[in-house]
PDB file of C-alpha atoms in Angstrom:
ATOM      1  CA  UNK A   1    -140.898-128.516 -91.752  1.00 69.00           C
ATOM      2  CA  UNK A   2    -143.331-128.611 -94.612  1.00 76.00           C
ATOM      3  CA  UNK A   3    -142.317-127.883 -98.374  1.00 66.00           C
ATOM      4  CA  UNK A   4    -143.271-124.082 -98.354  1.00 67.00           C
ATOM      5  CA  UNK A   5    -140.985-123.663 -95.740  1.00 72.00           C
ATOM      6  CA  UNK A   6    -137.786-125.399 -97.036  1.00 75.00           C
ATOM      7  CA  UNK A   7    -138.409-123.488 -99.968  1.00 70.00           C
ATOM      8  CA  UNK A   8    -138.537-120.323 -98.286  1.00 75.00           C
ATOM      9  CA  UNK A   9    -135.552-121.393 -96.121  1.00 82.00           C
ATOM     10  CA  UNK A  10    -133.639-121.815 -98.753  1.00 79.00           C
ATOM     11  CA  UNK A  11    -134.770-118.513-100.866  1.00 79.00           C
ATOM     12  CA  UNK A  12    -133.033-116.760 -97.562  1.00 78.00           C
ATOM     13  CA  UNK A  13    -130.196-118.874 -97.710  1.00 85.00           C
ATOM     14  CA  UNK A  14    -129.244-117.706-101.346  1.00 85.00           C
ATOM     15  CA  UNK A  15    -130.476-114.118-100.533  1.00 87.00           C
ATOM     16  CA  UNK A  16    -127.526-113.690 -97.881  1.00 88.00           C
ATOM     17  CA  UNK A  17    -125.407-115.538-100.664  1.00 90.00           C
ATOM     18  CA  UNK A  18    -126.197-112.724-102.681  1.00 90.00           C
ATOM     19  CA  UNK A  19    -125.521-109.877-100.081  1.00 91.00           C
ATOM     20  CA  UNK A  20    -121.972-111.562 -99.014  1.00 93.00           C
ATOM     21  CA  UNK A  21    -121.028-111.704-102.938  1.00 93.00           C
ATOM     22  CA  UNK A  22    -122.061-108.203-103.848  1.00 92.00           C
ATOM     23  CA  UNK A  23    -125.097-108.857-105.754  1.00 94.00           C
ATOM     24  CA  UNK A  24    -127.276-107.496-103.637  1.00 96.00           C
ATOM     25  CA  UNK A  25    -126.173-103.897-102.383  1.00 96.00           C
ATOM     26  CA  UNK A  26    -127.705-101.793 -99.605  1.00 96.00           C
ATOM     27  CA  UNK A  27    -129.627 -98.472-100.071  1.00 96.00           C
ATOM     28  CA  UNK A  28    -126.491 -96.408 -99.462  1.00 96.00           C
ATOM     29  CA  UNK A  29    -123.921 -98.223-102.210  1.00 96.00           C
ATOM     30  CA  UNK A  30    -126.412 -98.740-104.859  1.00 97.00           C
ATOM     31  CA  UNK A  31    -127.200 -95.154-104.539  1.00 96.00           C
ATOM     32  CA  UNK A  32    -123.340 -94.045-104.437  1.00 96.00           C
ATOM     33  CA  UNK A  33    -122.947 -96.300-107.711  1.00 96.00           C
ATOM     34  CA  UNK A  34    -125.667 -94.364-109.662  1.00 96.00           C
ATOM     35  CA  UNK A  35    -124.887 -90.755-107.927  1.00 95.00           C
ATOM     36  CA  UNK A  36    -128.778 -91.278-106.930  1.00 95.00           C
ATOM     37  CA  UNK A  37    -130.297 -88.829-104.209  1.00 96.00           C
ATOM     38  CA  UNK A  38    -132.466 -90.418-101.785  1.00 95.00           C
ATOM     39  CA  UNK A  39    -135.815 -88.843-103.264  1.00 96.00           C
ATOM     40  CA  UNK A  40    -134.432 -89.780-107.017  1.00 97.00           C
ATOM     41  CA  UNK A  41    -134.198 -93.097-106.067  1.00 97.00           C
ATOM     42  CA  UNK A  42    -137.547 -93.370-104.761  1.00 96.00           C
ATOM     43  CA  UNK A  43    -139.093 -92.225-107.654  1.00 97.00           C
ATOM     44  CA  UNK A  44    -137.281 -94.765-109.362  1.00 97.00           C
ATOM     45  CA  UNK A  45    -138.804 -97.280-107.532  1.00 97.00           C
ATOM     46  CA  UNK A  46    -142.246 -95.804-107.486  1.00 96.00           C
ATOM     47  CA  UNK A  47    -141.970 -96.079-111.445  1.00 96.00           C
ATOM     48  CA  UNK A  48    -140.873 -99.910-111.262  1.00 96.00           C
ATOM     49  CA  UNK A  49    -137.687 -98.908-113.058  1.00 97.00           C
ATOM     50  CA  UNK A  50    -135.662-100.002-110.273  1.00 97.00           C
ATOM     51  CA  UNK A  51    -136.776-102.893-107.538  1.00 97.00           C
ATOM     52  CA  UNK A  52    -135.461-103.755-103.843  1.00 97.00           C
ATOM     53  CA  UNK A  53    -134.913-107.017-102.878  1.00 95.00           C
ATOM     54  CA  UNK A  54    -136.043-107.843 -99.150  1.00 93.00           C
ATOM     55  CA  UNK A  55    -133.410-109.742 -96.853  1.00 93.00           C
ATOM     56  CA  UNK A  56    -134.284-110.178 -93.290  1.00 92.00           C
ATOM     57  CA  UNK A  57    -136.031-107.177 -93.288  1.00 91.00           C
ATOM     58  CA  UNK A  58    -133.306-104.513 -95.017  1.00 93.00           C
ATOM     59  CA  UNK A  59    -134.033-103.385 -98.718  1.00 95.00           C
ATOM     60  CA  UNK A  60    -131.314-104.399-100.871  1.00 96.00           C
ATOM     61  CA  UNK A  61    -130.642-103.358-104.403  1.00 97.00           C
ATOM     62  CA  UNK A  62    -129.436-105.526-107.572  1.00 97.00           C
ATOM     63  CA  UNK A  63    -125.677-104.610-108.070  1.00 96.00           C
ATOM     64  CA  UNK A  64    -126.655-105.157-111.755  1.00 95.00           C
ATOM     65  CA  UNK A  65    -129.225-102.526-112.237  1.00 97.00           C
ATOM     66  CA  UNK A  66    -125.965-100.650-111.797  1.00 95.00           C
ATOM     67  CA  UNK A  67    -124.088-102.085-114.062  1.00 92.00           C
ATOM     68  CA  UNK A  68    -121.956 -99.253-116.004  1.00 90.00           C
ATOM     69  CA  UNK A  69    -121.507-100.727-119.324  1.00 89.00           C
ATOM     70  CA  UNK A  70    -125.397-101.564-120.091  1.00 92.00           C
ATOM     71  CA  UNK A  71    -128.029 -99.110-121.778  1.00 94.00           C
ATOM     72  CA  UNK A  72    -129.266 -98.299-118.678  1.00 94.00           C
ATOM     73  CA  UNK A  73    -131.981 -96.361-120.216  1.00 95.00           C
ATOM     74  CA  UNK A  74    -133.086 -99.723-122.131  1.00 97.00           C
ATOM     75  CA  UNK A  75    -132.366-101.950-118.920  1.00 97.00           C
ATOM     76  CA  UNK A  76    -135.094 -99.899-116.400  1.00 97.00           C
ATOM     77  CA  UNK A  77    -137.600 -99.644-119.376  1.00 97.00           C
ATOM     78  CA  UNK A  78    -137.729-103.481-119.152  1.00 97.00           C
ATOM     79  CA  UNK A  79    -137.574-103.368-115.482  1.00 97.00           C
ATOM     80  CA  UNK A  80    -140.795-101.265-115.455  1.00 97.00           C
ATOM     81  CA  UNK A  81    -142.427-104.108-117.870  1.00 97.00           C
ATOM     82  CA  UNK A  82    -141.876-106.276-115.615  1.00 97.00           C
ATOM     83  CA  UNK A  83    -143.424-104.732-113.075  1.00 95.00           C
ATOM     84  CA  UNK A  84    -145.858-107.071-112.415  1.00 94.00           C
ATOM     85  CA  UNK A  85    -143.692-110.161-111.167  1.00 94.00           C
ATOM     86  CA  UNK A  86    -142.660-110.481-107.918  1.00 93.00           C
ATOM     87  CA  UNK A  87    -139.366-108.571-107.124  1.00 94.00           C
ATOM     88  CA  UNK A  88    -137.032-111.942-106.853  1.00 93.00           C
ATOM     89  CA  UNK A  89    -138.606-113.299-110.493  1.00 94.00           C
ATOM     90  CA  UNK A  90    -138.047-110.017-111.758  1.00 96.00           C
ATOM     91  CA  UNK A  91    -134.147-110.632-110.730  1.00 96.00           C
ATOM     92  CA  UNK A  92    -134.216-114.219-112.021  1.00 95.00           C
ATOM     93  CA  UNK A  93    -135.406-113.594-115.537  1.00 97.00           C
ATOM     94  CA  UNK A  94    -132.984-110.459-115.528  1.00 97.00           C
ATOM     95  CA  UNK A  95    -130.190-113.117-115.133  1.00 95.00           C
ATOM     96  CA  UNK A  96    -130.999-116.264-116.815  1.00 96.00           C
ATOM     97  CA  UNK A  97    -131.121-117.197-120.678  1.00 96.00           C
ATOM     98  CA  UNK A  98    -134.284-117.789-122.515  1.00 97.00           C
ATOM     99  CA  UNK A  99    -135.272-120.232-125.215  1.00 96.00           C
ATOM    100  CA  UNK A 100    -137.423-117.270-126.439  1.00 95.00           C
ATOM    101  CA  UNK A 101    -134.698-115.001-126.718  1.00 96.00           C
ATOM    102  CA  UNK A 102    -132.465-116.933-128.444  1.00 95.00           C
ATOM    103  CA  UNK A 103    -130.784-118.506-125.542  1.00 96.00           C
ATOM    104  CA  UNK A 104    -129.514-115.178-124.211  1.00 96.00           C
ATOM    105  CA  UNK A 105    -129.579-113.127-120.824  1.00 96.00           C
ATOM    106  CA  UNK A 106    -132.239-109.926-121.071  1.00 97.00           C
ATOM    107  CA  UNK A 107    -129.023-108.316-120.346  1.00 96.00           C
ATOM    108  CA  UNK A 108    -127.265-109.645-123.705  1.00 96.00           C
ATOM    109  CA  UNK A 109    -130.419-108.996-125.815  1.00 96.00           C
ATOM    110  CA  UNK A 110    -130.032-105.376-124.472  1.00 96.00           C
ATOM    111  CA  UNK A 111    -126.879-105.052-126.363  1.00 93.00           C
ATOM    112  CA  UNK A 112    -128.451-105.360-129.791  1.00 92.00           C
ATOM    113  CA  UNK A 113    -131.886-103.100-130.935  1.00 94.00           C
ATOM    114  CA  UNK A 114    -133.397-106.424-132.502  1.00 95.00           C
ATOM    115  CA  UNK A 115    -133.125-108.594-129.660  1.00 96.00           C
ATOM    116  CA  UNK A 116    -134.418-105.612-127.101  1.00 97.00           C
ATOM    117  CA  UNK A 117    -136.937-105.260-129.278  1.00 96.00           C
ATOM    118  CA  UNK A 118    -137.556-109.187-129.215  1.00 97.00           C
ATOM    119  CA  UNK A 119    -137.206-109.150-125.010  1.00 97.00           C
ATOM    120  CA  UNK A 120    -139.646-106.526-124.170  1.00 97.00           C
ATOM    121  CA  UNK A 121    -142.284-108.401-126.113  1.00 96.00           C
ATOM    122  CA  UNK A 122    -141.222-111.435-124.279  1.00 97.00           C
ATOM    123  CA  UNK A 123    -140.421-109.661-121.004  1.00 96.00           C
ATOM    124  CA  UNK A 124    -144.448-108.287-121.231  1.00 94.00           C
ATOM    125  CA  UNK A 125    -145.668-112.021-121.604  1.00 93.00           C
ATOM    126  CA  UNK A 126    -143.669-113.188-118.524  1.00 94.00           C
ATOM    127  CA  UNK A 127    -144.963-110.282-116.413  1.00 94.00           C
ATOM    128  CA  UNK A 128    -148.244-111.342-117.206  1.00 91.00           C
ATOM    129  CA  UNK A 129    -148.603-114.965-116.323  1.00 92.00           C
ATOM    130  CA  UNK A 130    -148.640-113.337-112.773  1.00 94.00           C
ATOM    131  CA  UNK A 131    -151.953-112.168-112.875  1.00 94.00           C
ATOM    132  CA  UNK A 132    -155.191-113.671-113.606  1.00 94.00           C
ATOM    133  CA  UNK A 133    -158.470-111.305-114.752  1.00 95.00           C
ATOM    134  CA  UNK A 134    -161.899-113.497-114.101  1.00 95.00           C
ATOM    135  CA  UNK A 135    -165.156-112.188-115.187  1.00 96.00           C
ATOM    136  CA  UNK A 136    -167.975-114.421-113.917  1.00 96.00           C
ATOM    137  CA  UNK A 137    -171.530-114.091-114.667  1.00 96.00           C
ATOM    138  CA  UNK A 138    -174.377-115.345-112.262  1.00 95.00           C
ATOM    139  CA  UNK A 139    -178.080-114.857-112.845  1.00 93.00           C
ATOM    140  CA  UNK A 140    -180.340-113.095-109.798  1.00 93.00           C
ATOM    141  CA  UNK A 141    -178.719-109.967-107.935  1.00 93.00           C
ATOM    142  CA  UNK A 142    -175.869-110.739-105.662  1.00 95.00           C
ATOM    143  CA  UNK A 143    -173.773-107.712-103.545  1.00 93.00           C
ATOM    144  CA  UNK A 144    -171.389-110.732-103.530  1.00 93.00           C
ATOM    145  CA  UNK A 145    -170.319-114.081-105.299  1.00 93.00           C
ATOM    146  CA  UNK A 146    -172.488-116.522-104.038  1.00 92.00           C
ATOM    147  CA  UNK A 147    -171.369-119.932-103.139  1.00 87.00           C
ATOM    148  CA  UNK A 148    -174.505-122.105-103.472  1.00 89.00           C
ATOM    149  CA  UNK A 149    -175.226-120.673-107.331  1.00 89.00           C
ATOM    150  CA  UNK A 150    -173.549-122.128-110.235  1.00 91.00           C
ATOM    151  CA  UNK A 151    -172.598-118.566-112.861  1.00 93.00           C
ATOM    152  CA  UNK A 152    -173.977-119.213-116.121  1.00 91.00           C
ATOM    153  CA  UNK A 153    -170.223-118.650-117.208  1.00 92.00           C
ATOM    154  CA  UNK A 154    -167.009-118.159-116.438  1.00 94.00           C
ATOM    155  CA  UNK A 155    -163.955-116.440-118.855  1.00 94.00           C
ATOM    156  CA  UNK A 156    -160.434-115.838-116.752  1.00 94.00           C
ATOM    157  CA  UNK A 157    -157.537-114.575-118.844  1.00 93.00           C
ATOM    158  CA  UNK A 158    -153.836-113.901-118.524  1.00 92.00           C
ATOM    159  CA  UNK A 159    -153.110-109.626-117.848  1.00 89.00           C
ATOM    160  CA  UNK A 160    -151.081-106.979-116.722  1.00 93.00           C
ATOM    161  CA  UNK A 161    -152.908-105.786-113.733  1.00 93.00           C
ATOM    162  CA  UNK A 162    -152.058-102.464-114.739  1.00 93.00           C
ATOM    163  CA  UNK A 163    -153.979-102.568-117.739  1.00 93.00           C
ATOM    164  CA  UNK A 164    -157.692-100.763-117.913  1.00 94.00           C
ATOM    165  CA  UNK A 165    -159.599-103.233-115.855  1.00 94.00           C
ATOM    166  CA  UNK A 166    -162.630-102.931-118.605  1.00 96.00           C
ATOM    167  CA  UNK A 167    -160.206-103.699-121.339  1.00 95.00           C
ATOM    168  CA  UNK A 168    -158.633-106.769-119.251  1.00 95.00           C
ATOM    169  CA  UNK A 169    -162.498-107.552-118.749  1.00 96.00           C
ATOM    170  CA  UNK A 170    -163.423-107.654-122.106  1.00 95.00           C
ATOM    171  CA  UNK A 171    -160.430-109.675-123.189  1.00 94.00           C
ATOM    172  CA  UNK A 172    -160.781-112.240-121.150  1.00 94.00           C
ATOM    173  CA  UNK A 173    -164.184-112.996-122.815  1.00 91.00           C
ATOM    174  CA  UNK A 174    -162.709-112.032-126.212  1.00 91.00           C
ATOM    175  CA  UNK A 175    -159.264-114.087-126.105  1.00 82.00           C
ATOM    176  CA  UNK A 176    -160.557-118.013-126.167  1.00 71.00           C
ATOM    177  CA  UNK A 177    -158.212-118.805-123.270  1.00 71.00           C
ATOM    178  CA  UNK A 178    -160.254-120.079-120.650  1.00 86.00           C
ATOM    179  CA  UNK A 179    -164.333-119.966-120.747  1.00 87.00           C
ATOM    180  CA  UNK A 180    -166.558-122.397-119.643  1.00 88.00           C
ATOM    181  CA  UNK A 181    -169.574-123.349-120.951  1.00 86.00           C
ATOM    182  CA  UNK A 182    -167.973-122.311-123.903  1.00 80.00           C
ATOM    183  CA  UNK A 183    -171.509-121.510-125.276  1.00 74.00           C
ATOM    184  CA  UNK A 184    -174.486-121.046-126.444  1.00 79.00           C
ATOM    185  CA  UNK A 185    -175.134-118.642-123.728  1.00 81.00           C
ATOM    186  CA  UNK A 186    -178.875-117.935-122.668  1.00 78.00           C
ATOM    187  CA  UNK A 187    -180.517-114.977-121.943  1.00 80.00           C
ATOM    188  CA  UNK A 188    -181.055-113.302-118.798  1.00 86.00           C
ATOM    189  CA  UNK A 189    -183.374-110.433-117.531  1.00 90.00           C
ATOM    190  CA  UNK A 190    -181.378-109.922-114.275  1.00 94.00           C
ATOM    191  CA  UNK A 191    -177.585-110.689-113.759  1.00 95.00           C
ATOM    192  CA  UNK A 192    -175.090-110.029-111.922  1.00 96.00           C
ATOM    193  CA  UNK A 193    -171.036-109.599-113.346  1.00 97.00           C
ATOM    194  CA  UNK A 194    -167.882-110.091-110.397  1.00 97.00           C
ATOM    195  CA  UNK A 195    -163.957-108.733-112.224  1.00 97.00           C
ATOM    196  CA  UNK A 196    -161.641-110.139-110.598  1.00 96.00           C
ATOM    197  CA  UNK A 197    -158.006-109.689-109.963  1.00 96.00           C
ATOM    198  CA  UNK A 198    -156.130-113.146-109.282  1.00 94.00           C
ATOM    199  CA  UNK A 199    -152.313-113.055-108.173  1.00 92.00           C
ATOM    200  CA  UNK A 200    -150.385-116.406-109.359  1.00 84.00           C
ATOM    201  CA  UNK A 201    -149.743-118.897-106.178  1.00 75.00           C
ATOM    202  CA  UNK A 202    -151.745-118.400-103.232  1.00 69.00           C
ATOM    203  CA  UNK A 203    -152.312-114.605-103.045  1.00 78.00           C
ATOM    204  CA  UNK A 204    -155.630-113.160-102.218  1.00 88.00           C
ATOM    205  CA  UNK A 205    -157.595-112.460-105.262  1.00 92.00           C
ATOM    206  CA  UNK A 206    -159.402-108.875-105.513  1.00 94.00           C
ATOM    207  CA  UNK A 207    -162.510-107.835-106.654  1.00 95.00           C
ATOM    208  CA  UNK A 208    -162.363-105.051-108.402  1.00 96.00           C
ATOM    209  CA  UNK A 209    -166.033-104.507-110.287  1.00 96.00           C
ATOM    210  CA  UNK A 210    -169.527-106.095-109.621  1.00 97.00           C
ATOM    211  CA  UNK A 211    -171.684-104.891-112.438  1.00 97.00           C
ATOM    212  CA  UNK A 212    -175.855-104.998-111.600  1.00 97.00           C
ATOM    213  CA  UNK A 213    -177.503-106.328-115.260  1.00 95.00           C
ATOM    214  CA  UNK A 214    -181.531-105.823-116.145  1.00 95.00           C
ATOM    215  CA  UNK A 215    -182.878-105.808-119.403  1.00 92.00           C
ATOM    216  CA  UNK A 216    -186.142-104.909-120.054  1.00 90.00           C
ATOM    217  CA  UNK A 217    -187.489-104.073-123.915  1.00 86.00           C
ATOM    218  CA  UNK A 218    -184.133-105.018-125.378  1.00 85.00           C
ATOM    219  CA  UNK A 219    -182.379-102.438-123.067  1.00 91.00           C
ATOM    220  CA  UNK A 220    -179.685-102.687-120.843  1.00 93.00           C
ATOM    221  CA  UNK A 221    -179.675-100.837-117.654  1.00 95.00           C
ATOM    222  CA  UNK A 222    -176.621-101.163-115.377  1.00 96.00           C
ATOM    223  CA  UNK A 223    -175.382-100.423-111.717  1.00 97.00           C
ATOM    224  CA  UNK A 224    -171.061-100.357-111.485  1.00 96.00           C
ATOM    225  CA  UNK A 225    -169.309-100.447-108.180  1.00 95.00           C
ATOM    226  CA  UNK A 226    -165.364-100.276-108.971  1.00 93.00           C
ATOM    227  CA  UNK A 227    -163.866-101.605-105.137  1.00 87.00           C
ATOM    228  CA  UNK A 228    -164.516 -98.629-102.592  1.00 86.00           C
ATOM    229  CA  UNK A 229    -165.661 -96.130-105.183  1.00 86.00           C
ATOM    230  CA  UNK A 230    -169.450 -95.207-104.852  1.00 89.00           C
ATOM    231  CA  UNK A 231    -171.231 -96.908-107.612  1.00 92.00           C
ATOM    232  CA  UNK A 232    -172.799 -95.250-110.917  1.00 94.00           C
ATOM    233  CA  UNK A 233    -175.507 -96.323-113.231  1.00 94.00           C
ATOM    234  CA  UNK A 234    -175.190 -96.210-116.834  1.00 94.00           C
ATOM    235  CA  UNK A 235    -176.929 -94.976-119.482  1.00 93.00           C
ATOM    236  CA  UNK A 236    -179.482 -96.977-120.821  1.00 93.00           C
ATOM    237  CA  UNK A 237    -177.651 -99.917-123.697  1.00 91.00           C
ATOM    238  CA  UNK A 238    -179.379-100.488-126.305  1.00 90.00           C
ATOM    239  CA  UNK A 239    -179.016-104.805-127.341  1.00 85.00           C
ATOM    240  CA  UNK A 240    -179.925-107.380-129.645  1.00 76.00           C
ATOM    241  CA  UNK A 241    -183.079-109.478-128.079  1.00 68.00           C
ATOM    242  CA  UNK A 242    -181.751-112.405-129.657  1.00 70.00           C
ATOM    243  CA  UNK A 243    -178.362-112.243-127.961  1.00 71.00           C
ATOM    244  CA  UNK A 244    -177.290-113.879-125.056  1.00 85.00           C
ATOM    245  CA  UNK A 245    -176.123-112.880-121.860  1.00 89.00           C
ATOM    246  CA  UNK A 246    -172.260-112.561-122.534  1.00 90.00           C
ATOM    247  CA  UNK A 247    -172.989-110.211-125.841  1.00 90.00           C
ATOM    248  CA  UNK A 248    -174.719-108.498-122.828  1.00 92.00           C
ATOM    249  CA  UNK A 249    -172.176-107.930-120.312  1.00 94.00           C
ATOM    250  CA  UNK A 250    -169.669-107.269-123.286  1.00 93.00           C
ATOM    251  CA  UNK A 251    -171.987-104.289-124.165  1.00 94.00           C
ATOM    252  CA  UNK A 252    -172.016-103.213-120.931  1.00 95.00           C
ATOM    253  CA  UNK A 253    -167.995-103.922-120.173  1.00 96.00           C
ATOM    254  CA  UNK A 254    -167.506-101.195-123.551  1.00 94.00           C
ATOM    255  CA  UNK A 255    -169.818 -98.763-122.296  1.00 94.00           C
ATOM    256  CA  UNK A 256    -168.622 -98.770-118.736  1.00 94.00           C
ATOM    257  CA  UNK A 257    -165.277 -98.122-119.933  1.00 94.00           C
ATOM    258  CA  UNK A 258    -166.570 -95.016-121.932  1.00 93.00           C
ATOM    259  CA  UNK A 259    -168.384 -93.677-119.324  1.00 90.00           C
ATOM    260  CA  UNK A 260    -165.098 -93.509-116.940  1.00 89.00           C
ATOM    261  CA  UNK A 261    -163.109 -92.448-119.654  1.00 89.00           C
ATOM    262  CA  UNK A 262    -165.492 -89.997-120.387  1.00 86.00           C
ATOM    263  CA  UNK A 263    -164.639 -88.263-116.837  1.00 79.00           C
ATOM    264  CA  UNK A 264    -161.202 -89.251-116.803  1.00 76.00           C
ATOM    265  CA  UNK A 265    -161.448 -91.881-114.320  1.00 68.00           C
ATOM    266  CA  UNK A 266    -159.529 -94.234-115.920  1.00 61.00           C
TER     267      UNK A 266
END
């Protein structure tokens, strides 16, 4: 049996520890507790404001996301922060006490407007050590990352995957976090730019731009392809000659972002 499987083993293990001693409820009870219709309750969970719990292979519902004495109203807001975690973290941090919080539960600090003020900013940095945004930069024209070409850089920063992808883009150039080089950057006539969406562990990261870079006369001219979406060409960007190619791409990240809010894309 290797490691990941003991592990997961024993996640089961306390999962059906959970069902026997009513922390975990099915569909029907968690529903009766809230005097939830079917339909309401999927909305619910379509917004993230409630979360299922998977035990072999029957959706089951944390007894204390029905818990009658807590600002409910307060307790799903937090819920929906948290979004991006995986539905068992969510669950865990719900439960446990943070250093950060003062050494309370979430579900302490929700009693008091200071410290639910305190946990949502808290709650929104947990959520987002689960995803990764990379923006990597590679000279030459490439309808993929290549493999055999080292980029010219490399900037990957911490994000709610549910934020504008531009604006995660741009940050993780902006924040100081990870880059490498860390610069001077030279200047290119052709490049191309590869967003990417990383999962924490071993999920299977997404791409989710490739931007097509050539400058000619101190102009920018740019191809975008968001995932399936047919691909657009911008308006010609107007840049410093002197700059390198990351002032570049964060000219072209801004304007992209524009353009697709422009038509409501976005």
């Amino acid at each position: 049996m290797t490691l990941r499987q003991k592990i997961a083993r024993e996640a089961l293990a306390a999962r059906h520890e959970m069902v026997r001693n009513g922390e975990l409820l099915r569909e029907d009870e968690f529903r009766k507790r809230l005097r939830l219709s079917i339909s309401r309750l999927k909305g619910m969970v379509a917004s993230g404001s409630v979360f299922a719990i998977e035990v072999d292979k029957v959706e089951y519902f944390p007894s204390l996301l029905a818990t009658p004495s807590i600002d409910r109203k307060k307790l799903y807001s937090i819920c929906r922060v948290l979004g991006p975690a995986p539905e068992s973290c969510r669950l865990s941090y719900l439960k446990s006490r943070h250093a950060n919080l003062g050494g309370i539960s979430p579900m302490v600090a929700l009693q008091d407007d200071r410290s639910y003020r305190l946990l949502r900013r808290m709650a929104r940095a947990y959520a987002a050590e689960w995803w990764r945004t990379s923006v990597t930069i590679y000279t030459g024209c490439h309808l993929a990352e290549p493999f055999d070409v080292e980029p010219i850089v490399k900037a990957v920063d911490e994000g709610d995957p549910r934020v504008n992808l531009w604006k995660r883009a741009a940050g993780a150039i902006l924040s100081g976090g990870y880059i490498y080089p860390p610069g001077p950057y030279v200047h290119a006539d052709v490049a191309s730019v590869f967003v990417t969406l990383h999962p924490a562990g071993q999920g299977k990261a997404t791409v989710e731009a490739r931007v097509e870079i050539r400058v000619d006369d101190d102009m920018v001219h740019a191809f975008v392809v968001c995932g399936e979406a047919p691909g657009y060409e911008l308006d010609a960007i107007p840049v410093d000659g002197n700059g390198g190619i990351v002032d570049t791409v964060l000219r072209t990240i801004t304007a992209a972002r524009a353009h697709e809010e422009s038509l409501g894309l976005r």
